[in-house]
CSV table of C-alpha atoms in Angstrom, one decimal:
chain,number,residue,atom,x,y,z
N,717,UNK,CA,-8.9,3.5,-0.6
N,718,UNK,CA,-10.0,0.1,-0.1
N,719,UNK,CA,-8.5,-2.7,1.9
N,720,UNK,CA,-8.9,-6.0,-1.3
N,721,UNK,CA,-8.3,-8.2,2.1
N,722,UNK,CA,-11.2,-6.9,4.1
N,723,UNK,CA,-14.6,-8.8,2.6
N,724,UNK,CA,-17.2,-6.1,3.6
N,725,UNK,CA,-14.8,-3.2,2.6
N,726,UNK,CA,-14.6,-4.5,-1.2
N,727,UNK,CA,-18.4,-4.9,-1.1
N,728,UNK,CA,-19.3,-1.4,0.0
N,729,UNK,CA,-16.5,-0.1,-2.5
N,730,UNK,CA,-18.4,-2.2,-5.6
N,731,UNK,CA,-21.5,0.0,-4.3
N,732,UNK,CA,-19.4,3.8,-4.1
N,733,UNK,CA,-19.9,6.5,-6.9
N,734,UNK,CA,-16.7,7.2,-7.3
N,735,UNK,CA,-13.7,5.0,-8.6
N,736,UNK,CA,-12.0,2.6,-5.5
N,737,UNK,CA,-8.3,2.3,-5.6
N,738,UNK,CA,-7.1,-1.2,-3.7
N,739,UNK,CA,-4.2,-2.4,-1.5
N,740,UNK,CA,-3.2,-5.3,0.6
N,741,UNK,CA,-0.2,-7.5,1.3
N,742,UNK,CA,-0.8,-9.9,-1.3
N,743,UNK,CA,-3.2,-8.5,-3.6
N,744,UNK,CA,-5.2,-5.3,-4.9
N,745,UNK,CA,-3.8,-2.2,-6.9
N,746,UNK,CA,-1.2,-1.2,-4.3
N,747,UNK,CA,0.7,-4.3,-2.7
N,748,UNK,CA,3.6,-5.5,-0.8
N,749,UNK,CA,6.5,-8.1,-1.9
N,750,UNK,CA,9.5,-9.1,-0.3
N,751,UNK,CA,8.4,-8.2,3.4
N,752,UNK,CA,11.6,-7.8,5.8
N,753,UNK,CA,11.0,-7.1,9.7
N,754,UNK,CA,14.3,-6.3,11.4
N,755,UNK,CA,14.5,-5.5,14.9
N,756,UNK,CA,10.7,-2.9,15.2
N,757,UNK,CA,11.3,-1.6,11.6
N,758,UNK,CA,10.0,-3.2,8.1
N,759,UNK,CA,10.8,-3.1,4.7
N,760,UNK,CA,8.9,-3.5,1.7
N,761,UNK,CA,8.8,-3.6,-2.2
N,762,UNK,CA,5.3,-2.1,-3.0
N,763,UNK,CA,4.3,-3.0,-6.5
N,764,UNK,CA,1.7,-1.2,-8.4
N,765,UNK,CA,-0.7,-3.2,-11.0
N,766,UNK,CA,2.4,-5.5,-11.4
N,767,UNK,CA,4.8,-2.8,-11.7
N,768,UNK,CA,7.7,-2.3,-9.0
N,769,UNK,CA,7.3,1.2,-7.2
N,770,UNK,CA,10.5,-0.1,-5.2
N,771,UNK,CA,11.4,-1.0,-1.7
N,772,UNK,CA,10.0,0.8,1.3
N,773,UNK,CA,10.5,1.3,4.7
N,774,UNK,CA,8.8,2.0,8.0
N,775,UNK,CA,10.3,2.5,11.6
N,776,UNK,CA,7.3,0.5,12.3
N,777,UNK,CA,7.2,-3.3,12.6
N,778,UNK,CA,4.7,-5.0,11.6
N,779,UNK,CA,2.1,-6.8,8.9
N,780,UNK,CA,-0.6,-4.2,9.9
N,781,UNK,CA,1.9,-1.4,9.6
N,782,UNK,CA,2.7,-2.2,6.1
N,783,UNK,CA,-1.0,-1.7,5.4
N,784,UNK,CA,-1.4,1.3,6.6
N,785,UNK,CA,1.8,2.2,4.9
N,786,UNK,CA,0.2,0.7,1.4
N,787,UNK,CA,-2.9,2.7,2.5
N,788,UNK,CA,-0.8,6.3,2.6
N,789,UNK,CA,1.2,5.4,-0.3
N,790,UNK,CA,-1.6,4.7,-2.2
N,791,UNK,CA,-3.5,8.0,-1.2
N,792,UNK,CA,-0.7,10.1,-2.3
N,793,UNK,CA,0.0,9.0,-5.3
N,794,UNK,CA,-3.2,9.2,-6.5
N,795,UNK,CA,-3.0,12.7,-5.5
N,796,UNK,CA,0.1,13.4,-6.9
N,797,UNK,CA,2.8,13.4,-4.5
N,798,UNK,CA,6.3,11.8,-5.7
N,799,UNK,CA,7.2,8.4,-4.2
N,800,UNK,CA,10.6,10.5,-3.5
N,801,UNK,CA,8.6,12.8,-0.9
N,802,UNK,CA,6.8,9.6,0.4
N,803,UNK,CA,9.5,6.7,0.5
N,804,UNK,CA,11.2,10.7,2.8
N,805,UNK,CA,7.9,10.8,5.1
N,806,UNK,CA,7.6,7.1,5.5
């Protein structure tokens, strides 16, 4: 998992061994679109290589929240778990 916003992180990831999945609010693999903060929770529609994954939410306010959210979403897809059982655990 690399952060696309973080400069040195994509340039250790062009370095790894092993393939580098991105996110970030506005670009890489895994990002957010239609960002809504109400009251200390946060919605989002996460969109994967331009496709819609649909619209997610945290109890966590926040722009660095919905990274880290990107960041877990990311991870378990990539290891198989359904965006059913992590839109649950979110």
């Amino acid at each position: 998992m690399v952060n696309r916003e973080d400069g040195n992180a994509v340039k250790v990831s062009k370095k790894a061994p092993c393939r580098a999945v991105s996110f970030g609010i506005k670009t890489g693999d895994y990002h957010a679109e239609r960002l809504e903060f109400s009251g200390g929770s946060a919605g989002f529609e996460t969109v994967y290589k331009g496709k819609s994954l649909g619209f997610f939410t945290s109890s966590f306010s926040g722009v660095h929240n919905i990274k880290n959210c990107l960041a877990a979403i990311a991870l378990c897809r990539e290891i198989g778990i359904s965006l059913d059982v992590i839109k649950y655990a979110l």
